[in-house]
Amino acid sequence: MRPFDRILMGHGAGGRLTRSLVKDLFLPLFSNPALEVLSDAAVLPAWPGGRPALTTDAFVVEPLEFPGGDLGRLAVCGTVNDLSVSGARPLWLTLALVLEEGAEMNLVRRCAESAAEAAREAGVQIVAGDTKVVPKGRGDRIYAVTAGLGSVPAGRDWGDHRVAAGDALLVTGPVGDHGATIMACRHGMAGEALRSDVAPLNGLVEALAASGAPVRALHDPTRGGVLVTCHEVAERAGVRIVLDEEALPVRGEVRAVCDLLGLHPLSSPCEGRALVFVEGGCEESALSALRSHPFGAGAARIGRVEAVRTGASPVAVRTVSGEERPLDLLSGAELPRIC
């Protein structure tokens, strides 16, 4: 069968073209015993123990390729990270692609290769998948939908129900890189120093867990960035969170893009950072563990958790001058399609 340089409607029709797409492109990249049988469902090895954790996500980023990553890497890392910050060890993923008729075959291949590479980096397997093709003009070349299954080890109980006044808030590295990179690409502002932080965090999270630091909760600040994540934690935990403006790690390139586009770095999404709530007084041991891992080298203490005060904003920042300024939620329309 002759190769095609573009996606045709026949690639999603279930016939020879579909079989060729799966067997010639996806199977060699994602090869593993559960996938290779090409059955209706992946039959997995025996459960390793602990409590199961399950997540799903959809990825519609624009542009599909950007400095530091692409749709494939983003889909795998985003799913791995959702499991990891919940305390789970990611094990298996599914990956479904919705392809638009006419999409470049080389683009599909590059995104699939990136997904396979990210899965190897994270030590997970893509054990099931699907492809559908929609007519030209009914999509935007490639959309990805994932599901992820992991196991929470016995005795690990992380979550916002454990966050309390007196806790410290840490971040594993500079914030806002992914969102600023995507927005810069769209406005023709991309530079060599501006790259997405997209990365799988499961190794970093396990290094933190192994240190014995008293972790309360973890989050990956994706859509809405640090700002929205802090508001969600404050609401769920019934606390207020005060950030230290001077301690917030924001790269100069990210700040410059945000200034030009009227964005706040704290609302700019991350795809390779985690917010860590840890028992107050124990932040140094947690920071030491985070900084021992390549993805946590820039870890910093950025705030504290306080009891709710009547009339005070649930999320605020302590400025360099010592004043406290409220940080309100944004409308939600500032950063569309960044993941």
C-alpha atoms as a printed R data frame, in Angstrom:
    type eleno elety resid chain resno       x      y      z
1   ATOM     1    CA   MET     A     1   0.000  0.000  0.000
2   ATOM     2    CA   ARG     A     2   1.427  3.368 -0.950
3   ATOM     3    CA   PRO     A     3   2.190  5.803  1.880
4   ATOM     4    CA   PHE     A     4   0.046  8.913  2.284
5   ATOM     5    CA   ASP     A     5   1.322 12.310  3.309
6   ATOM     6    CA   ARG     A     6  -2.070 13.493  4.587
7   ATOM     7    CA   ILE     A     7  -4.854 12.045  6.693
8   ATOM     8    CA   LEU     A     8  -7.764 10.795  4.566
9   ATOM     9    CA   MET     A     9 -11.298 10.007  5.684
10  ATOM    10    CA   GLY     A    10 -10.416  6.370  5.000
11  ATOM    11    CA   HIS     A    11  -7.872  6.412  7.830
12  ATOM    12    CA   GLY     A    12 -10.799  6.460 10.248
13  ATOM    13    CA   ALA     A    13 -13.143  4.122  8.419
14  ATOM    14    CA   GLY     A    14 -11.890  0.872  9.926
15  ATOM    15    CA   GLY     A    15 -10.558 -0.628  6.694
16  ATOM    16    CA   ARG     A    16  -7.103 -1.092  5.220
17  ATOM    17    CA   LEU     A    17  -6.047  2.518  5.740
18  ATOM    18    CA   THR     A    18  -6.989  2.361  9.416
19  ATOM    19    CA   ARG     A    19  -5.101 -0.888  9.879
20  ATOM    20    CA   SER     A    20  -2.073  0.618  8.150
21  ATOM    21    CA   LEU     A    21  -2.177  3.714 10.352
22  ATOM    22    CA   VAL     A    22  -2.338  1.612 13.514
23  ATOM    23    CA   LYS     A    23   0.133 -1.109 12.552
24  ATOM    24    CA   ASP     A    24   2.677  1.011 10.676
25  ATOM    25    CA   LEU     A    25   2.661  4.128 12.843
26  ATOM    26    CA   PHE     A    26   1.263  3.621 16.347
27  ATOM    27    CA   LEU     A    27   2.115  0.009 17.238
28  ATOM    28    CA   PRO     A    28   5.888  0.299 16.645
29  ATOM    29    CA   LEU     A    29   5.985  3.448 18.805
30  ATOM    30    CA   PHE     A    30   3.799  2.275 21.714
31  ATOM    31    CA   SER     A    31   4.704 -1.419 21.634
32  ATOM    32    CA   ASN     A    32   3.754 -3.420 24.753
33  ATOM    33    CA   PRO     A    33   2.016 -6.775 25.334
34  ATOM    34    CA   ALA     A    34  -1.346 -5.318 26.369
35  ATOM    35    CA   LEU     A    35  -1.586 -3.146 23.238
36  ATOM    36    CA   GLU     A    36  -0.218 -5.562 20.670
37  ATOM    37    CA   VAL     A    37  -3.181 -7.959 20.851
38  ATOM    38    CA   LEU     A    38  -5.354 -5.136 19.410
39  ATOM    39    CA   SER     A    39  -8.404 -6.376 21.260
40  ATOM    40    CA   ASP     A    40 -11.430 -4.334 22.313
41  ATOM    41    CA   ALA     A    41  -9.890 -3.634 25.718
42  ATOM    42    CA   ALA     A    42  -6.433 -3.906 27.254
43  ATOM    43    CA   VAL     A    43  -6.166 -6.821 29.672
44  ATOM    44    CA   LEU     A    44  -3.634 -5.653 32.225
45  ATOM    45    CA   PRO     A    45  -1.224 -7.475 34.537
46  ATOM    46    CA   ALA     A    46  -2.216 -8.184 38.135
47  ATOM    47    CA   TRP     A    47  -2.888 -5.076 40.204
48  ATOM    48    CA   PRO     A    48   0.271 -4.090 42.124
49  ATOM    49    CA   GLY     A    49  -1.623 -3.172 45.289
50  ATOM    50    CA   GLY     A    50  -2.761  0.061 46.874
51  ATOM    51    CA   ARG     A    51  -5.820  2.079 45.875
52  ATOM    52    CA   PRO     A    52  -6.582  2.651 42.175
53  ATOM    53    CA   ALA     A    53  -6.575  6.215 40.824
54  ATOM    54    CA   LEU     A    54  -8.216  7.029 37.491
55  ATOM    55    CA   THR     A    55  -8.160 10.240 35.465
56  ATOM    56    CA   THR     A    56  -9.089 11.467 31.983
57  ATOM    57    CA   ASP     A    57  -8.262 14.585 30.000
58  ATOM    58    CA   ALA     A    58  -8.596 16.170 26.545
59  ATOM    59    CA   PHE     A    59  -5.912 18.209 24.787
60  ATOM    60    CA   VAL     A    60  -6.660 20.831 22.141
61  ATOM    61    CA   VAL     A    61  -3.552 23.026 22.317
62  ATOM    62    CA   GLU     A    62  -2.844 25.623 19.621
63  ATOM    63    CA   PRO     A    63  -0.178 25.616 18.213
64  ATOM    64    CA   LEU     A    64   0.256 21.844 18.159
65  ATOM    65    CA   GLU     A    65   4.036 22.166 18.266
66  ATOM    66    CA   PHE     A    66   5.820 24.699 20.442
67  ATOM    67    CA   PRO     A    67   9.268 25.207 22.011
68  ATOM    68    CA   GLY     A    68   9.739 22.453 24.580
69  ATOM    69    CA   GLY     A    69   6.967 20.130 23.434
70  ATOM    70    CA   ASP     A    70   3.961 19.308 21.316
71  ATOM    71    CA   LEU     A    71   0.486 17.812 21.630
72  ATOM    72    CA   GLY     A    72   1.808 14.269 22.142
73  ATOM    73    CA   ARG     A    73   4.190 15.117 24.981
74  ATOM    74    CA   LEU     A    74   1.598 17.395 26.556
75  ATOM    75    CA   ALA     A    75  -1.081 14.678 26.543
76  ATOM    76    CA   VAL     A    76   1.108 12.055 28.209
77  ATOM    77    CA   CYS     A    77   2.716 14.405 30.741
78  ATOM    78    CA   GLY     A    78  -0.585 16.035 31.652
79  ATOM    79    CA   THR     A    79  -2.184 12.678 32.404
80  ATOM    80    CA   VAL     A    80   0.846 11.364 34.299
81  ATOM    81    CA   ASN     A    81   0.939 14.530 36.382
82  ATOM    82    CA   ASP     A    82  -2.766 14.412 37.262
83  ATOM    83    CA   LEU     A    83  -2.169 10.967 38.736
84  ATOM    84    CA   SER     A    84   1.122 11.881 40.396
85  ATOM    85    CA   VAL     A    85  -0.092 14.915 42.318
86  ATOM    86    CA   SER     A    86  -2.965 12.788 43.612
87  ATOM    87    CA   GLY     A    87  -0.373 10.538 45.239
88  ATOM    88    CA   ALA     A    88  -0.704  7.763 42.649
89  ATOM    89    CA   ARG     A    89   2.089  6.004 40.807
90  ATOM    90    CA   PRO     A    90   1.053  6.154 37.118
91  ATOM    91    CA   LEU     A    91   0.935  2.734 35.440
92  ATOM    92    CA   TRP     A    92  -1.125  2.689 32.240
93  ATOM    93    CA   LEU     A    93  -2.541  5.237 29.812
94  ATOM    94    CA   THR     A    94  -4.945  5.221 26.905
95  ATOM    95    CA   LEU     A    95  -4.583  7.657 24.011
96  ATOM    96    CA   ALA     A    96  -7.297  8.485 21.460
97  ATOM    97    CA   LEU     A    97  -6.605 10.861 18.563
98  ATOM    98    CA   VAL     A    98  -9.236 12.787 16.623
99  ATOM    99    CA   LEU     A    99  -7.626 13.623 13.264
100 ATOM   100    CA   GLU     A   100  -8.881 16.134 10.738
101 ATOM   101    CA   GLU     A   101  -8.990 15.099  7.100
102 ATOM   102    CA   GLY     A   102  -5.970 16.659  5.388
103 ATOM   103    CA   ALA     A   103  -3.783 16.812  8.501
104 ATOM   104    CA   GLU     A   104  -0.116 16.283  7.633
105 ATOM   105    CA   MET     A   105   0.963 12.677  8.251
106 ATOM   106    CA   ASN     A   106   4.403 13.851  9.382
107 ATOM   107    CA   LEU     A   107   2.779 16.042 12.036
108 ATOM   108    CA   VAL     A   108   0.770 13.068 13.309
109 ATOM   109    CA   ARG     A   109   3.963 11.011 13.374
110 ATOM   110    CA   ARG     A   110   5.931 13.655 15.289
111 ATOM   111    CA   CYS     A   111   3.211 13.981 17.934
112 ATOM   112    CA   ALA     A   112   2.965 10.193 18.283
113 ATOM   113    CA   GLU     A   113   6.748  9.911 18.636
114 ATOM   114    CA   SER     A   114   6.708 12.585 21.339
115 ATOM   115    CA   ALA     A   115   3.936 10.749 23.186
116 ATOM   116    CA   ALA     A   116   5.942  7.520 23.063
117 ATOM   117    CA   GLU     A   117   9.092  9.267 24.273
118 ATOM   118    CA   ALA     A   118   7.235 10.944 27.169
119 ATOM   119    CA   ALA     A   119   5.710  7.599 28.170
120 ATOM   120    CA   ARG     A   120   9.168  6.000 28.276
121 ATOM   121    CA   GLU     A   121  10.459  8.953 30.304
122 ATOM   122    CA   ALA     A   122   7.639  8.504 32.812
123 ATOM   123    CA   GLY     A   123   7.891  4.702 32.874
124 ATOM   124    CA   VAL     A   124   4.261  4.168 31.847
125 ATOM   125    CA   GLN     A   125   2.687  2.169 29.035
126 ATOM   126    CA   ILE     A   126   0.091  3.315 26.505
127 ATOM   127    CA   VAL     A   127  -2.008  0.152 26.481
128 ATOM   128    CA   ALA     A   128  -5.054  1.127 24.403
129 ATOM   129    CA   GLY     A   129  -6.012  3.745 21.874
130 ATOM   130    CA   ASP     A   130  -8.325  4.848 19.117
131 ATOM   131    CA   THR     A   131  -8.317  7.086 16.067
132 ATOM   132    CA   LYS     A   132 -11.208  8.887 14.458
133 ATOM   133    CA   VAL     A   133 -11.132 11.123 11.387
134 ATOM   134    CA   VAL     A   134 -13.457 14.103 10.965
135 ATOM   135    CA   PRO     A   135 -14.069 15.901  7.644
136 ATOM   136    CA   LYS     A   136 -11.835 18.828  6.696
137 ATOM   137    CA   GLY     A   137 -13.019 21.978  8.443
138 ATOM   138    CA   ARG     A   138 -14.618 20.072 11.346
139 ATOM   139    CA   GLY     A   139 -11.490 19.985 13.516
140 ATOM   140    CA   ASP     A   140  -8.058 21.522 13.981
141 ATOM   141    CA   ARG     A   141  -5.703 18.810 12.648
142 ATOM   142    CA   ILE     A   142  -5.263 16.811 15.888
143 ATOM   143    CA   TYR     A   143  -7.079 16.545 19.206
144 ATOM   144    CA   ALA     A   144  -6.021 14.041 21.886
145 ATOM   145    CA   VAL     A   145  -8.018 12.361 24.634
146 ATOM   146    CA   THR     A   146  -6.341 10.329 27.365
147 ATOM   147    CA   ALA     A   147  -7.173  8.235 30.383
148 ATOM   148    CA   GLY     A   148  -4.680  7.265 33.052
149 ATOM   149    CA   LEU     A   149  -4.696  4.527 35.688
150 ATOM   150    CA   GLY     A   150  -2.369  4.482 38.677
151 ATOM   151    CA   SER     A   151  -2.000  3.090 42.156
152 ATOM   152    CA   VAL     A   152  -1.853  5.032 45.434
153 ATOM   153    CA   PRO     A   153   0.523  3.209 47.803
154 ATOM   154    CA   ALA     A   154  -0.873  2.029 51.109
155 ATOM   155    CA   GLY     A   155  -0.599  4.675 53.820
156 ATOM   156    CA   ARG     A   156  -0.329  7.639 51.404
157 ATOM   157    CA   ASP     A   157  -3.138 10.132 51.990
158 ATOM   158    CA   TRP     A   158  -2.621 13.460 50.237
159 ATOM   159    CA   GLY     A   159  -5.399 15.921 49.553
160 ATOM   160    CA   ASP     A   160  -6.834 19.311 50.348
161 ATOM   161    CA   HIS     A   161  -8.673 17.838 53.338
162 ATOM   162    CA   ARG     A   162  -5.260 17.750 55.060
163 ATOM   163    CA   VAL     A   163  -4.235 21.371 54.310
164 ATOM   164    CA   ALA     A   164  -4.381 23.477 57.483
165 ATOM   165    CA   ALA     A   165  -3.339 26.865 58.855
166 ATOM   166    CA   GLY     A   166   0.381 26.925 59.526
167 ATOM   167    CA   ASP     A   167   1.321 24.837 56.487
168 ATOM   168    CA   ALA     A   168   3.943 26.072 54.015
169 ATOM   169    CA   LEU     A   169   3.439 26.327 50.256
170 ATOM   170    CA   LEU     A   170   6.272 25.311 47.932
171 ATOM   171    CA   VAL     A   171   6.633 25.308 44.147
172 ATOM   172    CA   THR     A   172   8.967 22.982 42.259
173 ATOM   173    CA   GLY     A   173  10.311 25.598 39.834
174 ATOM   174    CA   PRO     A   174   9.671 28.838 37.938
175 ATOM   175    CA   VAL     A   175   6.010 29.396 37.102
176 ATOM   176    CA   GLY     A   176   4.172 30.392 33.937
177 ATOM   177    CA   ASP     A   177   6.589 29.031 31.329
178 ATOM   178    CA   HIS     A   178   4.067 26.898 29.416
179 ATOM   179    CA   GLY     A   179   1.335 29.507 29.147
180 ATOM   180    CA   ALA     A   180   3.762 32.289 28.234
181 ATOM   181    CA   THR     A   181   5.380 30.106 25.555
182 ATOM   182    CA   ILE     A   182   2.050 29.214 23.948
183 ATOM   183    CA   MET     A   183   0.851 32.807 23.969
184 ATOM   184    CA   ALA     A   184   4.187 34.039 22.615
185 ATOM   185    CA   CYS     A   185   3.955 31.561 19.722
186 ATOM   186    CA   ARG     A   186   0.512 32.822 18.806
187 ATOM   187    CA   HIS     A   187   1.705 36.410 18.738
188 ATOM   188    CA   GLY     A   188   4.986 35.740 16.895
189 ATOM   189    CA   MET     A   189   7.040 36.587 19.987
190 ATOM   190    CA   ALA     A   190   8.809 33.259 20.582
191 ATOM   191    CA   GLY     A   191  12.486 33.454 21.540
192 ATOM   192    CA   GLU     A   192  15.215 30.923 22.294
193 ATOM   193    CA   ALA     A   193  14.955 31.433 26.070
194 ATOM   194    CA   LEU     A   194  11.198 30.838 26.159
195 ATOM   195    CA   ARG     A   195  10.225 27.167 26.414
196 ATOM   196    CA   SER     A   196   7.341 25.201 27.846
197 ATOM   197    CA   ASP     A   197   8.080 23.385 31.110
198 ATOM   198    CA   VAL     A   198   6.010 20.345 30.082
199 ATOM   199    CA   ALA     A   199   7.470 17.256 31.828
200 ATOM   200    CA   PRO     A   200   6.355 14.115 33.688
201 ATOM   201    CA   LEU     A   201   6.473 14.735 37.434
202 ATOM   202    CA   ASN     A   202   6.072 11.210 38.800
203 ATOM   203    CA   GLY     A   203   9.797 10.779 39.500
204 ATOM   204    CA   LEU     A   204   9.951 14.094 41.335
205 ATOM   205    CA   VAL     A   205   6.862 13.269 43.389
206 ATOM   206    CA   GLU     A   206   8.280  9.883 44.390
207 ATOM   207    CA   ALA     A   207  11.544 11.540 45.456
208 ATOM   208    CA   LEU     A   208   9.517 13.857 47.681
209 ATOM   209    CA   ALA     A   209   7.528 10.966 49.127
210 ATOM   210    CA   ALA     A   210  10.684  8.958 49.811
211 ATOM   211    CA   SER     A   211  12.130 11.839 51.841
212 ATOM   212    CA   GLY     A   212   9.450 11.376 54.490
213 ATOM   213    CA   ALA     A   213   8.518 15.067 54.395
214 ATOM   214    CA   PRO     A   214   5.004 15.524 55.829
215 ATOM   215    CA   VAL     A   215   3.169 16.348 52.592
216 ATOM   216    CA   ARG     A   216  -0.408 17.627 52.911
217 ATOM   217    CA   ALA     A   217  -1.394 17.996 49.245
218 ATOM   218    CA   LEU     A   218   0.050 18.467 45.759
219 ATOM   219    CA   HIS     A   219  -1.356 20.137 42.657
220 ATOM   220    CA   ASP     A   220  -0.157 20.798 39.111
221 ATOM   221    CA   PRO     A   221  -1.084 24.408 38.327
222 ATOM   222    CA   THR     A   222  -2.271 23.984 34.740
223 ATOM   223    CA   ARG     A   223  -5.216 26.044 33.455
224 ATOM   224    CA   GLY     A   224  -5.439 29.211 35.539
225 ATOM   225    CA   GLY     A   225  -1.935 28.650 36.922
226 ATOM   226    CA   VAL     A   226  -0.931 29.181 40.545
227 ATOM   227    CA   LEU     A   227  -3.692 31.722 41.088
228 ATOM   228    CA   VAL     A   228  -6.653 29.482 40.290
229 ATOM   229    CA   THR     A   229  -5.094 26.490 42.063
230 ATOM   230    CA   CYS     A   230  -4.636 28.504 45.258
231 ATOM   231    CA   HIS     A   231  -8.268 29.689 45.128
232 ATOM   232    CA   GLU     A   232  -9.489 26.107 44.671
233 ATOM   233    CA   VAL     A   233  -7.398 24.811 47.583
234 ATOM   234    CA   ALA     A   234  -8.456 27.698 49.842
235 ATOM   235    CA   GLU     A   235 -12.132 26.977 49.127
236 ATOM   236    CA   ARG     A   236 -11.897 23.209 49.567
237 ATOM   237    CA   ALA     A   237  -9.685 23.341 52.685
238 ATOM   238    CA   GLY     A   238 -11.453 26.296 54.330
239 ATOM   239    CA   VAL     A   239  -8.245 28.324 54.690
240 ATOM   240    CA   ARG     A   240  -6.612 31.381 53.146
241 ATOM   241    CA   ILE     A   241  -3.308 31.378 51.280
242 ATOM   242    CA   VAL     A   242  -0.805 34.236 51.349
243 ATOM   243    CA   LEU     A   243   1.940 34.265 48.713
244 ATOM   244    CA   ASP     A   244   5.298 35.979 49.150
245 ATOM   245    CA   GLU     A   245   5.836 38.230 46.127
246 ATOM   246    CA   GLU     A   246   9.588 38.374 46.608
247 ATOM   247    CA   ALA     A   247   9.895 34.561 46.673
248 ATOM   248    CA   LEU     A   248   7.817 33.829 43.560
249 ATOM   249    CA   PRO     A   249  10.115 32.380 40.853
250 ATOM   250    CA   VAL     A   250   9.192 33.920 37.489
251 ATOM   251    CA   ARG     A   251  11.657 33.959 34.601
252 ATOM   252    CA   GLY     A   252  12.354 37.341 33.047
253 ATOM   253    CA   GLU     A   253  11.199 36.112 29.623
254 ATOM   254    CA   VAL     A   254   7.871 34.959 31.073
255 ATOM   255    CA   ARG     A   255   7.349 38.231 32.892
256 ATOM   256    CA   ALA     A   256   8.112 40.176 29.709
257 ATOM   257    CA   VAL     A   257   5.552 38.213 27.641
258 ATOM   258    CA   CYS     A   258   2.928 38.594 30.358
259 ATOM   259    CA   ASP     A   259   3.577 42.332 30.607
260 ATOM   260    CA   LEU     A   260   3.213 42.755 26.834
261 ATOM   261    CA   LEU     A   261  -0.023 40.735 26.665
262 ATOM   262    CA   GLY     A   262  -1.599 42.063 29.838
263 ATOM   263    CA   LEU     A   263  -1.397 38.717 31.673
264 ATOM   264    CA   HIS     A   264  -0.392 37.888 35.243
265 ATOM   265    CA   PRO     A   265   2.423 35.313 35.584
266 ATOM   266    CA   LEU     A   266   0.525 33.648 38.430
267 ATOM   267    CA   SER     A   267  -2.380 32.894 36.088
268 ATOM   268    CA   SER     A   268  -0.101 31.593 33.327
269 ATOM   269    CA   PRO     A   269  -0.297 27.777 33.221
270 ATOM   270    CA   CYS     A   270   2.474 25.334 34.055
271 ATOM   271    CA   GLU     A   271   2.706 21.777 32.665
272 ATOM   272    CA   GLY     A   272   5.807 20.622 34.534
273 ATOM   273    CA   ARG     A   273   5.518 22.221 37.975
274 ATOM   274    CA   ALA     A   274   3.811 21.213 41.183
275 ATOM   275    CA   LEU     A   275   2.533 23.158 44.160
276 ATOM   276    CA   VAL     A   276   3.355 21.350 47.397
277 ATOM   277    CA   PHE     A   277   1.563 21.980 50.676
278 ATOM   278    CA   VAL     A   278   3.731 20.684 53.513
279 ATOM   279    CA   GLU     A   279   3.521 20.834 57.283
280 ATOM   280    CA   GLY     A   280   4.877 24.122 58.584
281 ATOM   281    CA   GLY     A   281   8.423 23.881 59.915
282 ATOM   282    CA   CYS     A   282   9.232 20.929 57.651
283 ATOM   283    CA   GLU     A   283   9.641 22.828 54.410
284 ATOM   284    CA   GLU     A   284  13.451 22.558 54.342
285 ATOM   285    CA   SER     A   285  13.422 18.753 54.208
286 ATOM   286    CA   ALA     A   286  10.820 18.883 51.431
287 ATOM   287    CA   LEU     A   287  12.796 21.493 49.496
288 ATOM   288    CA   SER     A   288  15.971 19.422 49.830
289 ATOM   289    CA   ALA     A   289  14.196 16.388 48.337
290 ATOM   290    CA   LEU     A   290  12.693 18.406 45.501
291 ATOM   291    CA   ARG     A   291  15.980 20.101 44.628
292 ATOM   292    CA   SER     A   292  17.718 16.712 44.418
293 ATOM   293    CA   HIS     A   293  15.653 15.913 41.300
294 ATOM   294    CA   PRO     A   294  16.303 17.613 37.924
295 ATOM   295    CA   PHE     A   295  12.678 18.780 37.644
296 ATOM   296    CA   GLY     A   296  12.792 20.330 41.134
297 ATOM   297    CA   ALA     A   297  16.117 22.154 40.981
298 ATOM   298    CA   GLY     A   298  14.365 25.528 41.193
299 ATOM   299    CA   ALA     A   299  12.061 24.644 44.085
300 ATOM   300    CA   ALA     A   300  11.196 27.469 46.466
301 ATOM   301    CA   ARG     A   301   8.964 28.316 49.414
302 ATOM   302    CA   ILE     A   302   6.429 30.802 48.062
303 ATOM   303    CA   GLY     A   303   3.748 31.201 50.720
304 ATOM   304    CA   ARG     A   304   1.905 30.051 53.794
305 ATOM   305    CA   VAL     A   305  -1.533 28.856 54.811
306 ATOM   306    CA   GLU     A   306  -3.518 30.892 57.324
307 ATOM   307    CA   ALA     A   307  -6.864 30.603 59.060
308 ATOM   308    CA   VAL     A   308  -9.773 32.374 57.350
309 ATOM   309    CA   ARG     A   309 -10.228 36.000 58.426
310 ATOM   310    CA   THR     A   310 -13.535 37.821 58.002
311 ATOM   311    CA   GLY     A   311 -13.302 40.340 55.176
312 ATOM   312    CA   ALA     A   312  -9.903 39.124 53.968
313 ATOM   313    CA   SER     A   313  -9.377 37.692 50.475
314 ATOM   314    CA   PRO     A   314  -8.929 33.884 50.404
315 ATOM   315    CA   VAL     A   315  -5.774 34.383 48.329
316 ATOM   316    CA   ALA     A   316  -3.426 37.328 48.728
317 ATOM   317    CA   VAL     A   317   0.161 38.306 48.042
318 ATOM   318    CA   ARG     A   318   2.550 39.924 50.487
319 ATOM   319    CA   THR     A   319   4.351 42.579 48.469
320 ATOM   320    CA   VAL     A   320   8.008 43.524 48.729
321 ATOM   321    CA   SER     A   321   6.983 46.580 50.749
322 ATOM   322    CA   GLY     A   322   5.213 44.367 53.295
323 ATOM   323    CA   GLU     A   323   1.664 45.208 52.251
324 ATOM   324    CA   GLU     A   324  -0.938 42.538 51.589
325 ATOM   325    CA   ARG     A   325  -2.830 42.708 48.258
326 ATOM   326    CA   PRO     A   326  -5.807 40.483 47.376
327 ATOM   327    CA   LEU     A   327  -5.506 38.204 44.317
328 ATOM   328    CA   ASP     A   328  -8.905 37.753 42.693
329 ATOM   329    CA   LEU     A   329  -9.922 35.048 40.232
330 ATOM   330    CA   LEU     A   330  -9.823 35.918 36.526
331 ATOM   331    CA   SER     A   331 -12.786 35.630 34.205
332 ATOM   332    CA   GLY     A   332 -11.376 32.462 32.612
333 ATOM   333    CA   ALA     A   333 -11.112 33.713 29.028
334 ATOM   334    CA   GLU     A   334  -7.548 34.989 29.151
335 ATOM   335    CA   LEU     A   335  -5.724 31.790 28.159
336 ATOM   336    CA   PRO     A   336  -7.805 29.618 25.820
337 ATOM   337    CA   ARG     A   337  -6.461 26.349 24.425
338 ATOM   338    CA   ILE     A   338  -3.133 26.088 26.201
339 ATOM   339    CA   CYS     A   339  -3.508 22.369 26.948
